[in-house]
Amino acid sequence: QVQLVESGGGLVQAGGSLRLSCAASGSIFSISAMGWYRQAPGKQRELVAGITSGGRTNYAVSVKGRFTISRDNAKNTVYLQMNSLKPEDTAVYYCSADHIIGRYWGQGTQVTVSS
């Protein structure tokens, strides 16, 4: 079992920044990739950014150049630094962890960007 706890969401004006954190606990040694997804009202959940245990990253086209995912293996924490936020970034953001027995999800944290 893996537990993921997100923090750092909130309300920000367009152009502002937020940093999301996701702390993992439990059977963390079997986690490979971790990532951030988001889901806006009426839309499907989509990948925002991912990072492997080796530090390889990938991003959605819509956030590339504005968001940065990073991972602190010593703290078992993954971060999402979000800059130049836009109203269309408004969504619930979920942390994910790919484990050998499946994918785990955090509870989600709301990010709201006002125009």
PDB file of C-alpha atoms in Angstrom:
ATOM      1  CA  GLN A   1       0.000   0.000   0.000  1.00  0.00           C
ATOM      2  CA  VAL A   2       1.063   3.543  -0.745  1.00  0.00           C
ATOM      3  CA  GLN A   3      -0.397   6.691   0.754  1.00  0.00           C
ATOM      4  CA  LEU A   4      -0.107  10.009  -1.080  1.00  0.00           C
ATOM      5  CA  VAL A   5      -0.869  13.319   0.593  1.00  0.00           C
ATOM      6  CA  GLU A   6      -0.991  16.467  -1.528  1.00  0.00           C
ATOM      7  CA  SER A   7      -0.724  20.047  -0.366  1.00  0.00           C
ATOM      8  CA  GLY A   8      -0.167  23.492  -1.799  1.00  0.00           C
ATOM      9  CA  GLY A   9      -3.298  24.187  -3.781  1.00  0.00           C
ATOM     10  CA  GLY A  10      -5.255  27.398  -3.503  1.00  0.00           C
ATOM     11  CA  LEU A  11      -6.522  30.510  -5.230  1.00  0.00           C
ATOM     12  CA  VAL A  12      -4.140  32.612  -7.283  1.00  0.00           C
ATOM     13  CA  GLN A  13      -4.445  35.358  -9.860  1.00  0.00           C
ATOM     14  CA  ALA A  14      -3.517  34.766 -13.467  1.00  0.00           C
ATOM     15  CA  GLY A  15       0.220  35.074 -13.927  1.00  0.00           C
ATOM     16  CA  GLY A  16       0.902  33.910 -10.408  1.00  0.00           C
ATOM     17  CA  SER A  17       2.649  30.819  -9.076  1.00  0.00           C
ATOM     18  CA  LEU A  18       1.907  27.873  -6.823  1.00  0.00           C
ATOM     19  CA  ARG A  19       3.899  24.867  -5.722  1.00  0.00           C
ATOM     20  CA  LEU A  20       2.188  21.567  -5.080  1.00  0.00           C
ATOM     21  CA  SER A  21       3.733  18.884  -2.914  1.00  0.00           C
ATOM     22  CA  CYS A  22       2.958  15.184  -2.684  1.00  0.00           C
ATOM     23  CA  ALA A  23       4.374  13.148   0.171  1.00  0.00           C
ATOM     24  CA  ALA A  24       4.448   9.387  -0.267  1.00  0.00           C
ATOM     25  CA  SER A  25       4.483   6.825   2.527  1.00  0.00           C
ATOM     26  CA  GLY A  26       4.045   3.087   2.868  1.00  0.00           C
ATOM     27  CA  SER A  27       5.560   0.677   0.348  1.00  0.00           C
ATOM     28  CA  ILE A  28       7.509   3.391  -1.406  1.00  0.00           C
ATOM     29  CA  PHE A  29      10.404   1.178  -2.453  1.00  0.00           C
ATOM     30  CA  SER A  30       8.315  -0.318  -5.234  1.00  0.00           C
ATOM     31  CA  ILE A  31       7.332   3.036  -6.709  1.00  0.00           C
ATOM     32  CA  SER A  32       8.722   3.799 -10.134  1.00  0.00           C
ATOM     33  CA  ALA A  33       7.243   6.848 -11.805  1.00  0.00           C
ATOM     34  CA  MET A  34       5.252   9.571 -10.081  1.00  0.00           C
ATOM     35  CA  GLY A  35       3.170  12.241 -11.641  1.00  0.00           C
ATOM     36  CA  TRP A  36       0.582  14.962 -11.468  1.00  0.00           C
ATOM     37  CA  TYR A  37      -2.780  14.805 -13.186  1.00  0.00           C
ATOM     38  CA  ARG A  38      -5.608  17.308 -13.204  1.00  0.00           C
ATOM     39  CA  GLN A  39      -9.333  17.228 -13.768  1.00  0.00           C
ATOM     40  CA  ALA A  40     -11.428  20.267 -14.555  1.00  0.00           C
ATOM     41  CA  PRO A  41     -15.226  20.233 -14.180  1.00  0.00           C
ATOM     42  CA  GLY A  42     -16.843  18.310 -17.010  1.00  0.00           C
ATOM     43  CA  LYS A  43     -13.514  17.146 -18.396  1.00  0.00           C
ATOM     44  CA  GLN A  44     -11.491  13.958 -18.232  1.00  0.00           C
ATOM     45  CA  ARG A  45      -8.492  13.610 -15.989  1.00  0.00           C
ATOM     46  CA  GLU A  46      -5.326  14.442 -17.889  1.00  0.00           C
ATOM     47  CA  LEU A  47      -1.621  14.032 -17.316  1.00  0.00           C
ATOM     48  CA  VAL A  48       0.147  17.261 -16.418  1.00  0.00           C
ATOM     49  CA  ALA A  49       3.669  16.032 -15.718  1.00  0.00           C
ATOM     50  CA  GLY A  50       5.496  12.845 -14.841  1.00  0.00           C
ATOM     51  CA  ILE A  51       8.884  11.915 -13.454  1.00  0.00           C
ATOM     52  CA  THR A  52      10.616   8.546 -13.279  1.00  0.00           C
ATOM     53  CA  SER A  53      12.723   7.250 -10.406  1.00  0.00           C
ATOM     54  CA  GLY A  54      15.743   8.206 -12.492  1.00  0.00           C
ATOM     55  CA  GLY A  55      14.549  11.782 -12.883  1.00  0.00           C
ATOM     56  CA  ARG A  56      13.319  11.642 -16.464  1.00  0.00           C
ATOM     57  CA  THR A  57      10.419  14.061 -16.948  1.00  0.00           C
ATOM     58  CA  ASN A  58       7.596  14.579 -19.387  1.00  0.00           C
ATOM     59  CA  TYR A  59       4.977  17.320 -19.637  1.00  0.00           C
ATOM     60  CA  ALA A  60       1.682  18.046 -21.270  1.00  0.00           C
ATOM     61  CA  VAL A  61       2.092  20.454 -24.150  1.00  0.00           C
ATOM     62  CA  SER A  62      -0.184  22.961 -22.447  1.00  0.00           C
ATOM     63  CA  VAL A  63       2.121  23.333 -19.428  1.00  0.00           C
ATOM     64  CA  LYS A  64       5.548  22.874 -20.954  1.00  0.00           C
ATOM     65  CA  GLY A  65       7.794  25.814 -20.114  1.00  0.00           C
ATOM     66  CA  ARG A  66       5.528  26.947 -17.250  1.00  0.00           C
ATOM     67  CA  PHE A  67       5.425  23.940 -14.912  1.00  0.00           C
ATOM     68  CA  THR A  68       8.323  21.977 -13.461  1.00  0.00           C
ATOM     69  CA  ILE A  69       8.085  18.593 -11.785  1.00  0.00           C
ATOM     70  CA  SER A  70      10.797  17.486  -9.390  1.00  0.00           C
ATOM     71  CA  ARG A  71      11.361  14.667  -6.957  1.00  0.00           C
ATOM     72  CA  ASP A  72      13.177  14.478  -3.629  1.00  0.00           C
ATOM     73  CA  ASN A  73      13.792  10.781  -3.091  1.00  0.00           C
ATOM     74  CA  ALA A  74      15.201  11.358   0.392  1.00  0.00           C
ATOM     75  CA  LYS A  75      11.903  12.963   1.455  1.00  0.00           C
ATOM     76  CA  ASN A  76       9.736  10.684  -0.690  1.00  0.00           C
ATOM     77  CA  THR A  77       8.123  13.803  -2.074  1.00  0.00           C
ATOM     78  CA  VAL A  78       7.318  15.020  -5.555  1.00  0.00           C
ATOM     79  CA  TYR A  79       6.709  18.673  -6.356  1.00  0.00           C
ATOM     80  CA  LEU A  80       4.987  20.599  -9.103  1.00  0.00           C
ATOM     81  CA  GLN A  81       6.125  24.191  -9.483  1.00  0.00           C
ATOM     82  CA  MET A  82       3.509  26.061 -11.482  1.00  0.00           C
ATOM     83  CA  ASN A  83       4.389  29.476 -12.899  1.00  0.00           C
ATOM     84  CA  SER A  84       2.549  31.859 -15.219  1.00  0.00           C
ATOM     85  CA  LEU A  85      -0.724  30.284 -14.223  1.00  0.00           C
ATOM     86  CA  LYS A  86      -3.738  30.736 -16.479  1.00  0.00           C
ATOM     87  CA  PRO A  87      -7.474  30.469 -15.747  1.00  0.00           C
ATOM     88  CA  GLU A  88      -7.552  27.288 -17.845  1.00  0.00           C
ATOM     89  CA  ASP A  89      -5.182  25.664 -15.329  1.00  0.00           C
ATOM     90  CA  THR A  90      -8.058  25.653 -12.836  1.00  0.00           C
ATOM     91  CA  ALA A  91      -8.710  22.059 -11.796  1.00  0.00           C
ATOM     92  CA  VAL A  92      -8.327  19.514  -9.053  1.00  0.00           C
ATOM     93  CA  TYR A  93      -4.745  18.284  -9.168  1.00  0.00           C
ATOM     94  CA  TYR A  94      -3.975  14.683  -8.245  1.00  0.00           C
ATOM     95  CA  CYS A  95      -0.673  13.079  -7.404  1.00  0.00           C
ATOM     96  CA  SER A  96      -0.063   9.585  -8.729  1.00  0.00           C
ATOM     97  CA  ALA A  97       2.450   6.852  -7.988  1.00  0.00           C
ATOM     98  CA  ASP A  98       3.114   3.871 -10.216  1.00  0.00           C
ATOM     99  CA  HIS A  99       3.690   0.834  -8.022  1.00  0.00           C
ATOM    100  CA  ILE A 100       4.444  -2.719  -9.109  1.00  0.00           C
ATOM    101  CA  ILE A 101       0.878  -3.676  -8.178  1.00  0.00           C
ATOM    102  CA  GLY A 102      -0.821  -0.690  -9.740  1.00  0.00           C
ATOM    103  CA  ARG A 103      -1.288   3.089  -9.663  1.00  0.00           C
ATOM    104  CA  TYR A 104      -2.091   4.944  -6.489  1.00  0.00           C
ATOM    105  CA  TRP A 105      -3.786   8.340  -6.254  1.00  0.00           C
ATOM    106  CA  GLY A 106      -3.818  11.158  -3.774  1.00  0.00           C
ATOM    107  CA  GLN A 107      -7.022  12.816  -2.604  1.00  0.00           C
ATOM    108  CA  GLY A 108      -6.550  15.834  -4.856  1.00  0.00           C
ATOM    109  CA  THR A 109      -5.957  19.500  -4.205  1.00  0.00           C
ATOM    110  CA  GLN A 110      -7.913  22.354  -5.770  1.00  0.00           C
ATOM    111  CA  VAL A 111      -6.104  24.959  -7.843  1.00  0.00           C
ATOM    112  CA  THR A 112      -8.151  27.968  -8.899  1.00  0.00           C
ATOM    113  CA  VAL A 113      -6.720  30.677 -11.136  1.00  0.00           C
ATOM    114  CA  SER A 114      -8.729  33.889 -11.367  1.00  0.00           C
ATOM    115  CA  SER A 115      -8.569  36.161 -14.398  1.00  0.00           C
TER     116      SER A 115
END
